[in-house]
mmCIF file of C-alpha atoms in Angstrom:
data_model
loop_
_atom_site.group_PDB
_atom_site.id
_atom_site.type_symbol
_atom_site.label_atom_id
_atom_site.label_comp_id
_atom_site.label_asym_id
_atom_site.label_seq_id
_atom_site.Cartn_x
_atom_site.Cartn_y
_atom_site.Cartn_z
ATOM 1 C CA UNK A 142 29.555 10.775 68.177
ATOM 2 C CA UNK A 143 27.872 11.349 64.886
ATOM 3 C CA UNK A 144 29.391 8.956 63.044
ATOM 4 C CA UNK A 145 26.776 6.071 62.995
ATOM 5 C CA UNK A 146 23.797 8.644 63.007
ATOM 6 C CA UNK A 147 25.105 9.953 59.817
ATOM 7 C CA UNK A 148 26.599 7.415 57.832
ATOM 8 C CA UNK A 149 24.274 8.654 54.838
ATOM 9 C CA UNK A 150 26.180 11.459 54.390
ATOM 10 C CA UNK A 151 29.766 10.780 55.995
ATOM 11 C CA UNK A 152 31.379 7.535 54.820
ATOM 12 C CA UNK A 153 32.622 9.350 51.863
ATOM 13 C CA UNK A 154 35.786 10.944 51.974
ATOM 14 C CA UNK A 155 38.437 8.206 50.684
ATOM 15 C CA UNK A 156 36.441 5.672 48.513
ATOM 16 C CA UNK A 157 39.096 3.536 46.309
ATOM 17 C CA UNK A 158 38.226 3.599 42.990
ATOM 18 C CA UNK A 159 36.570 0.104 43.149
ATOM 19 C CA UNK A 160 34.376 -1.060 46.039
ATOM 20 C CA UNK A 161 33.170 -4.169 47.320
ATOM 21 C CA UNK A 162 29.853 -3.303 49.686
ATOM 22 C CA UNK A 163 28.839 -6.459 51.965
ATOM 23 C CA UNK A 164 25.527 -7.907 50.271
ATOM 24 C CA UNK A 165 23.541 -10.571 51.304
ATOM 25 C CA UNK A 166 20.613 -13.242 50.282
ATOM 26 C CA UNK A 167 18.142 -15.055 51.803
ATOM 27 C CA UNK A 168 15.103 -17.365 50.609
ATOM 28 C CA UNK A 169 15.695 -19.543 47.411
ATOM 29 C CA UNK A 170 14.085 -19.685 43.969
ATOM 30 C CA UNK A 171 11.285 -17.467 42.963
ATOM 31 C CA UNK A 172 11.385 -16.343 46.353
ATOM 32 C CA UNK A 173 14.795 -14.661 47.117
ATOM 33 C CA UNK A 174 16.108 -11.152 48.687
ATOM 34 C CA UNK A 175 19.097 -9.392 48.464
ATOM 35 C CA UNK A 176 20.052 -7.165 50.847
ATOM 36 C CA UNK A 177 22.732 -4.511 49.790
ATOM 37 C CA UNK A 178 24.484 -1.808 52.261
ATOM 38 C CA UNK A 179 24.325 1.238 50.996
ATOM 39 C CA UNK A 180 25.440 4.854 51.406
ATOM 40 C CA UNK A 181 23.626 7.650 49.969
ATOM 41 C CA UNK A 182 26.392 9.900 48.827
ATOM 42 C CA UNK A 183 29.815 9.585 47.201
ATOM 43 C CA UNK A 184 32.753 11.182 45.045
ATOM 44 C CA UNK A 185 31.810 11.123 41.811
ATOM 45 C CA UNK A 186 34.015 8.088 39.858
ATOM 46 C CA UNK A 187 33.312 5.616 42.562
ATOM 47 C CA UNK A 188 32.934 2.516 41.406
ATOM 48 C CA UNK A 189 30.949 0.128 43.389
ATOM 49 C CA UNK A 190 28.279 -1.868 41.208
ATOM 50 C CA UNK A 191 30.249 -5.382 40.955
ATOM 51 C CA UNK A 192 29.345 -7.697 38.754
ATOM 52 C CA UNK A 193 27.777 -9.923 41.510
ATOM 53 C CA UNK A 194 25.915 -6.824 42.852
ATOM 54 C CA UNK A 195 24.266 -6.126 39.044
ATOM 55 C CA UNK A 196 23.439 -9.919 38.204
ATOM 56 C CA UNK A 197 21.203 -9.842 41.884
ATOM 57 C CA UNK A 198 20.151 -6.290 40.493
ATOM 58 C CA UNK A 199 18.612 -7.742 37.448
ATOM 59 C CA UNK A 200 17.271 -10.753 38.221
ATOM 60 C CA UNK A 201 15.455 -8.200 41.312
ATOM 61 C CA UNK A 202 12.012 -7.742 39.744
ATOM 62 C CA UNK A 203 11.348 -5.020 42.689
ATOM 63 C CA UNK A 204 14.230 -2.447 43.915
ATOM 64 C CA UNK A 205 13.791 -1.680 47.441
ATOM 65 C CA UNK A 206 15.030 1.579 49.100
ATOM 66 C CA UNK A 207 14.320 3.460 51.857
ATOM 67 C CA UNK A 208 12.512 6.299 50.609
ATOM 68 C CA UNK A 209 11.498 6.211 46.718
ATOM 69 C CA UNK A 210 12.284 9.283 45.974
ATOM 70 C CA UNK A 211 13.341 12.042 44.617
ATOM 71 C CA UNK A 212 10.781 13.749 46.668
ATOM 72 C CA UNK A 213 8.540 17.312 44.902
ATOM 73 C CA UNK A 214 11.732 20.019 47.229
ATOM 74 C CA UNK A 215 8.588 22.093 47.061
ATOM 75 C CA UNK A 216 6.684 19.666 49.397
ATOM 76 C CA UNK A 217 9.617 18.456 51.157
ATOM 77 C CA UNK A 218 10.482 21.938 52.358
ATOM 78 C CA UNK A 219 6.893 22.327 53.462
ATOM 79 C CA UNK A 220 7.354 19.382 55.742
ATOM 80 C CA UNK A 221 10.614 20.593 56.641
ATOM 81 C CA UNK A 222 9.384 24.259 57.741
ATOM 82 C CA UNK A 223 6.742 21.822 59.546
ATOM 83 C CA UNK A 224 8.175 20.020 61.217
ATOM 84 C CA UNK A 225 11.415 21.536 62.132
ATOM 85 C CA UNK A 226 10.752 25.705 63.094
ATOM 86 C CA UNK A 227 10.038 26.742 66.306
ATOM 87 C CA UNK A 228 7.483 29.115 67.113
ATOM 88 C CA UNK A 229 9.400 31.355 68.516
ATOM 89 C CA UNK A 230 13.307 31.263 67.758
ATOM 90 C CA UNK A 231 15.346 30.454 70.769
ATOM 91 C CA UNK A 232 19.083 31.752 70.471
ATOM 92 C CA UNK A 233 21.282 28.424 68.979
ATOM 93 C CA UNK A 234 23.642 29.919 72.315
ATOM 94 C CA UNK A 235 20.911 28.881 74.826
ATOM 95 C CA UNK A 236 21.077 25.380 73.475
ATOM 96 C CA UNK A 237 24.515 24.600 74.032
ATOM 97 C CA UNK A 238 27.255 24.076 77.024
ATOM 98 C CA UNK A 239 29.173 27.173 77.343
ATOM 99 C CA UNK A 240 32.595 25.178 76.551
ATOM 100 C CA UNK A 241 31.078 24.833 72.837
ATOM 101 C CA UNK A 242 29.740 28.412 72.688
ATOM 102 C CA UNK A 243 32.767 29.965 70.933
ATOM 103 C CA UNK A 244 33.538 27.081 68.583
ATOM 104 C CA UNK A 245 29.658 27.496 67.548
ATOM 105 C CA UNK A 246 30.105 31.079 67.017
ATOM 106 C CA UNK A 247 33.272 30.509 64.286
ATOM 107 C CA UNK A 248 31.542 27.673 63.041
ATOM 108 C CA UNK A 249 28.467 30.037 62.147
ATOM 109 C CA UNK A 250 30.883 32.513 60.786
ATOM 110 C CA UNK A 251 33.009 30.395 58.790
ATOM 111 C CA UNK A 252 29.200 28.615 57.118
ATOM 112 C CA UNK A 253 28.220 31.957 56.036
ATOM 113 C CA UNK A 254 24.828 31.442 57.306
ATOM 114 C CA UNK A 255 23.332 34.941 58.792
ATOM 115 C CA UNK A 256 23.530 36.060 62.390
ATOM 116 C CA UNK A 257 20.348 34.174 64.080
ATOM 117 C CA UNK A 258 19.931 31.934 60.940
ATOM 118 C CA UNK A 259 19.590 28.708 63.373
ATOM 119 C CA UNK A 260 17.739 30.203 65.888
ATOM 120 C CA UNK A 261 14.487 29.394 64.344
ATOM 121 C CA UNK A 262 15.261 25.811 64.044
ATOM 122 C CA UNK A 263 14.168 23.326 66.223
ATOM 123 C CA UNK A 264 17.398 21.659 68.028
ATOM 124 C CA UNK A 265 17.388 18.327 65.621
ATOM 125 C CA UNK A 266 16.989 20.303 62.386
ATOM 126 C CA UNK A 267 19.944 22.707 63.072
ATOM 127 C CA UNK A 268 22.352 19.974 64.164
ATOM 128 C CA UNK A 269 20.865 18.554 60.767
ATOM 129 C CA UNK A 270 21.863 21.460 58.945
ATOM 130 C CA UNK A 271 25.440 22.078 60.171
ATOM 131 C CA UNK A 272 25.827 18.664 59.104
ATOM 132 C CA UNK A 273 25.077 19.370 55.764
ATOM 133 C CA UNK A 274 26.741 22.250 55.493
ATOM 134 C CA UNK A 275 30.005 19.920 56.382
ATOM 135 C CA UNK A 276 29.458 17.693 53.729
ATOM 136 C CA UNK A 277 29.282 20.434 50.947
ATOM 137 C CA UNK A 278 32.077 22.087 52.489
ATOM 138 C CA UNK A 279 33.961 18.761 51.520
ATOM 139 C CA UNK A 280 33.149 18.340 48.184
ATOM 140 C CA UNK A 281 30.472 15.748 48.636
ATOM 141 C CA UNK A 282 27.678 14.971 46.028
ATOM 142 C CA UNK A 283 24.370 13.320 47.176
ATOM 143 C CA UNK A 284 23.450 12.605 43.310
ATOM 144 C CA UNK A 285 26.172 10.108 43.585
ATOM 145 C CA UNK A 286 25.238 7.979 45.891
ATOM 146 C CA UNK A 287 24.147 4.690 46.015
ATOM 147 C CA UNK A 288 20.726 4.692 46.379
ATOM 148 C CA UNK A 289 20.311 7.464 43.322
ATOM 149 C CA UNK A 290 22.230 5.412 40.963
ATOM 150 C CA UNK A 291 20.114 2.607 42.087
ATOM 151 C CA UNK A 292 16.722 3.982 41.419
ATOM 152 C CA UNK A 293 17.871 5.788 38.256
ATOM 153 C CA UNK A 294 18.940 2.121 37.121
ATOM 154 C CA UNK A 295 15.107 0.801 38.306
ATOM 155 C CA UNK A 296 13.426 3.335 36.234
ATOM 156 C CA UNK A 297 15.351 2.836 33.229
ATOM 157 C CA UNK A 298 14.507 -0.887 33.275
ATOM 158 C CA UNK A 299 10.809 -0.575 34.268
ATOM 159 C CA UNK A 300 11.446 -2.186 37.471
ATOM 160 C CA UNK A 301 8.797 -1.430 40.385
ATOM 161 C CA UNK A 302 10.068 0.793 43.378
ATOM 162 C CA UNK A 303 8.570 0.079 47.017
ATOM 163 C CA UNK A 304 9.697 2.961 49.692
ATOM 164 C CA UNK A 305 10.333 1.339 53.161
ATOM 165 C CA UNK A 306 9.409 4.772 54.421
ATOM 166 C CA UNK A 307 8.880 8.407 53.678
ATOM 167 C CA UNK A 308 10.495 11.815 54.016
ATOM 168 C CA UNK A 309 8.055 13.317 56.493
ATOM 169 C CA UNK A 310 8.329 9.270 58.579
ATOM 170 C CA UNK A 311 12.156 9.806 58.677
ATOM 171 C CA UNK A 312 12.559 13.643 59.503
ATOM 172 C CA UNK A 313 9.818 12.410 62.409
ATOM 173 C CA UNK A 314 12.005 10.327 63.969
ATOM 174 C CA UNK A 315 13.889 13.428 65.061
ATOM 175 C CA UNK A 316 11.134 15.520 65.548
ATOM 176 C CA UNK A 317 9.560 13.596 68.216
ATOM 177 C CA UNK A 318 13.176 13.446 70.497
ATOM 178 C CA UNK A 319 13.302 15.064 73.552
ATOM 179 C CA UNK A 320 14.626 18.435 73.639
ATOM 180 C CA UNK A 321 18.005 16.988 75.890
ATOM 181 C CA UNK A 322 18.274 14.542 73.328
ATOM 182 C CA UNK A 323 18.232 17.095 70.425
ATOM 183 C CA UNK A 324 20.749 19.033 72.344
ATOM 184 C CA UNK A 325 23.468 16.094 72.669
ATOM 185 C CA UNK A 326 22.306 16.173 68.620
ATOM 186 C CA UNK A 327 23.773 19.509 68.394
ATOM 187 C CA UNK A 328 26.255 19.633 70.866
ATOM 188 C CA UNK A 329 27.793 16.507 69.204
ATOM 189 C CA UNK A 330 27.933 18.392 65.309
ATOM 190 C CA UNK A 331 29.248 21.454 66.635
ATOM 191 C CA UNK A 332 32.094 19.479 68.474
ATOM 192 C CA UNK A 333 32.957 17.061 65.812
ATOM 193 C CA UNK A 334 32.935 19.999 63.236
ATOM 194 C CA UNK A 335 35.673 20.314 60.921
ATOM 195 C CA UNK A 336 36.912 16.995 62.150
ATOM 196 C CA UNK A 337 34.779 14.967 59.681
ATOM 197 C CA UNK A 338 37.754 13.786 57.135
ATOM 198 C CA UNK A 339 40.143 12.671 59.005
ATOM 199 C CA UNK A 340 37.114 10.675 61.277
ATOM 200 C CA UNK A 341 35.937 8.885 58.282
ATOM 201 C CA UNK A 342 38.434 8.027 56.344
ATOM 202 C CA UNK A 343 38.591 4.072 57.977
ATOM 203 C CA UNK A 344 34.984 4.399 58.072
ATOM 204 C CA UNK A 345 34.870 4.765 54.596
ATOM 205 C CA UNK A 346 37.342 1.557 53.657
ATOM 206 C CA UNK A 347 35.439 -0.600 55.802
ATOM 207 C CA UNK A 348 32.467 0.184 53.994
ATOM 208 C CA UNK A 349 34.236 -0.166 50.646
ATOM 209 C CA UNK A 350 35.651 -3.730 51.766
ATOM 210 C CA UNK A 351 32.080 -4.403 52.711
ATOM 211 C CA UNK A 352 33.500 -4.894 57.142
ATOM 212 C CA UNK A 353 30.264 -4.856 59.027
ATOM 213 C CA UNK A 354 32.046 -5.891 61.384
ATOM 214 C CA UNK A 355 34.760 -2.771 61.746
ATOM 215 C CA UNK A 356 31.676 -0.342 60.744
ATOM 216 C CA UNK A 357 29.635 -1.744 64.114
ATOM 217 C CA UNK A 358 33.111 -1.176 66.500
ATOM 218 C CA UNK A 359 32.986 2.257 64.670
ATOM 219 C CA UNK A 360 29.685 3.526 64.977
ATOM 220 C CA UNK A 361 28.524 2.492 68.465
ATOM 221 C CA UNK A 362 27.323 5.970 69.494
ATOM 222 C CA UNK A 363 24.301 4.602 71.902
ATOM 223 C CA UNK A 364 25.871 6.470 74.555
ATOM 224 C CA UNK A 365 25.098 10.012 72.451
ATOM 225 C CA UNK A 366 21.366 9.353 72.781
ATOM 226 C CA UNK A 367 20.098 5.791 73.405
ATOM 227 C CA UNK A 368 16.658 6.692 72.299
ATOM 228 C CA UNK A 369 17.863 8.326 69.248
ATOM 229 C CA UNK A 370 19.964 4.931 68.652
ATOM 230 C CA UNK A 371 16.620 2.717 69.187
ATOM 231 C CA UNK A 372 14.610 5.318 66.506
ATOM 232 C CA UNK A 373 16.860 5.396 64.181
ATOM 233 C CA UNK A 374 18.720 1.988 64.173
ATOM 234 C CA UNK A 375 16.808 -0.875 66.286
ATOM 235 C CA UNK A 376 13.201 -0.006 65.352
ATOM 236 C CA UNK A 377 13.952 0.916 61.527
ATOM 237 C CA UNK A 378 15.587 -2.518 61.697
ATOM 238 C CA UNK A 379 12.696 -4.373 62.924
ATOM 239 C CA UNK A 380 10.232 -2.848 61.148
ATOM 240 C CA UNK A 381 12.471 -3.496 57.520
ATOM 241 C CA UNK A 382 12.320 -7.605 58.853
ATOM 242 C CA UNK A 383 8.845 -7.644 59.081
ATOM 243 C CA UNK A 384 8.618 -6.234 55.577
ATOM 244 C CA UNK A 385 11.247 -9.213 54.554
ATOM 245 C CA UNK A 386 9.333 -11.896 56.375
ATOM 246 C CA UNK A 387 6.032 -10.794 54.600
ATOM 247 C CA UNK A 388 7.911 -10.893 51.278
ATOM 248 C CA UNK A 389 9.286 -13.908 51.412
ATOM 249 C CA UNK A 390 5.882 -15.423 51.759
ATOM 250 C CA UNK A 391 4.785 -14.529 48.520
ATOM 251 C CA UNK A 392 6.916 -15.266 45.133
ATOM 252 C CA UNK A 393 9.068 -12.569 43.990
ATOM 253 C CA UNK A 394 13.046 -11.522 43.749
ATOM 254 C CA UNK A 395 13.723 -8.077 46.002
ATOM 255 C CA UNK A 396 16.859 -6.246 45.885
ATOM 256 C CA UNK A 397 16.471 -4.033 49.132
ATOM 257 C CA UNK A 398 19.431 -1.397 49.234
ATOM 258 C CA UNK A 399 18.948 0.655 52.623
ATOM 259 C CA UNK A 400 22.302 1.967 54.883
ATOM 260 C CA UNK A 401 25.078 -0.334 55.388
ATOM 261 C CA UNK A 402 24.669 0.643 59.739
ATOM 262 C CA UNK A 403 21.647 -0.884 59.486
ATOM 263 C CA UNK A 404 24.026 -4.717 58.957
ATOM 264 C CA UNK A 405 25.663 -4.360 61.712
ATOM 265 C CA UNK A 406 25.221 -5.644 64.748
ATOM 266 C CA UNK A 407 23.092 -7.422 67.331
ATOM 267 C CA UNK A 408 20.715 -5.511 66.598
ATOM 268 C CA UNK A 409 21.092 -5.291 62.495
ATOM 269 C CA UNK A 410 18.455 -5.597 60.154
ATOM 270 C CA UNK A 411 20.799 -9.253 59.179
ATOM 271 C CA UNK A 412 20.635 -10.254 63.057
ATOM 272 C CA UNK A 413 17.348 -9.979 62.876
ATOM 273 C CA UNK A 414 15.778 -12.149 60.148
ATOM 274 C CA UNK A 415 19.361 -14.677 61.529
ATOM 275 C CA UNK A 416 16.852 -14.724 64.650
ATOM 276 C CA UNK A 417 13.430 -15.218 62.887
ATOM 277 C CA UNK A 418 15.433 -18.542 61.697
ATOM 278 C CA UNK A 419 15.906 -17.233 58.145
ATOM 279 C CA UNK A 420 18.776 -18.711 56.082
ATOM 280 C CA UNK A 421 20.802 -15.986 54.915
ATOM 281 C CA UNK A 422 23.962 -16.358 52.816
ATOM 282 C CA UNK A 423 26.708 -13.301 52.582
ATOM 283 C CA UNK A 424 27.113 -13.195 49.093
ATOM 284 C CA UNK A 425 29.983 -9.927 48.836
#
């Protein structure tokens, strides 16, 4: 059930050597966008720039991510403690269906993390956490991903970086769920735990042979939390096209490089601007 919800961090396990992400254009001239799927985190080796990708990269004269980061950790933790700690800890236990109750307890056990370490941690931000902890477990490196090497490449050139949003706007869109809704959040990561490689492994060759299509049949978790699906997926989206159809309105190249979920769909960022009457050409 946390497949599409954490894409960012999951499509990595099996990455071939050389990938071909979908990527898209649309507008003409001195007026032209890319759009390029991303995923934030990968083995180190993989090799995913193609030629065609770094030719739209360069001609770009503005990268486009979703949050321009690095952010300061010092600040980002302050928005984190913020945001995401209770005022008074509530046992992780009380949160959770008593069928799931003893495979939380292992879980906790085999993390490491202290007796009570959770409890202090508002229902999104520990389901956040256990996540995390998954993706370490597995070998995973953040400072591989896509949208790193991306922005390291953009500051090397002198190129200008827009955010689409910021930390505090994205760890929001969890914060203001509804506490039933966090729960199916954390319900969901401690039942898929331990399951995550052999889950992603097709997830992570259809993003590599750039199959929206195969990565929308795949992450259609709606029925987890549909308001969690609209935050996160359908009103992202349309905000991003209104940012596109402003753009294209004024002369410029934009390579915009945000999660390859966000493609997919009837409801994709693509879809979207397809519906605005845009002409947009798949390119990769």
């Amino acid at each position: 059930m946390l497949r599409r919800l954490f894409l960012t961090f999951l499509l990595l396990l099996a990455a071939p050597a050389w990938a071909v992400p979908a990527m898209w254009q649309v507008g003409q001239g001195k007026r032209q966008i890319t759009l390029y799927g991303t995923i934030h985190a990968l083995p180190k080796g993989t090799d995913w720039l193609t030629p065609q990708a770094a030719r739209a990269f360069n001609r770009a004269g503005t990268l486009v991510v979703e949050i321009a980061g690095p952010p300061d950790p010092a600040a980002m933790r302050a928005v984190v403690m913020e945001l995401g700690r209770l005022p008074t800890p509530v046992p992780l236990a009380s949160r959770l269906p008593d069928d799931l109750k003893p495979k939380a307890d292992a879980l906790l056990k085999a993390t490491g993390l202290p007796p009570g370490a959770l409890d202090g941690m508002e229902s999104w931000l520990a389901a956040l956490t256990l996540v995390q902890i998954e993706v370490a477990r597995a070998g995973l490196d953040p400072a591989a991903g896509v949208d790193v090497a991306l922005i390291a490449r953009a500051r090397a050139a002198g190129k200008p970086l827009v955010g689409l949003e910021t930390p505090r706007g994205q760890l929001a869109l969890f914060d203001g769920l509804p506490e039933a809704d966090q729960r199916l959040l954390l319900a969901s990561a401690i039942a898929d735990a331990g399951k995550t490689g052999e889950q992603m492994q097709g997830l992570v060759a259809a993003w590599a042979a750039g199959d929206v299509e195969r990565i929308l049949a795949d992450f259609d978790d709606a029925s987890l939390s549909p308001e969690l699906e609209k935050r996160l997926f359908r009103d992202r989206n349309a905000a991003w096209a209104d940012w596109v159809q402003a753009a294209l309105k004024k002369p410029g190249r934009h390579f915009i490089a945000v999660g390859a979920a966000h493609m997919a769909g009837p409801h994709s960022l693509i879809a979207l601007l397809n519906a605005r009457d845009f002409k947009i050409k798949r390119v990769q």
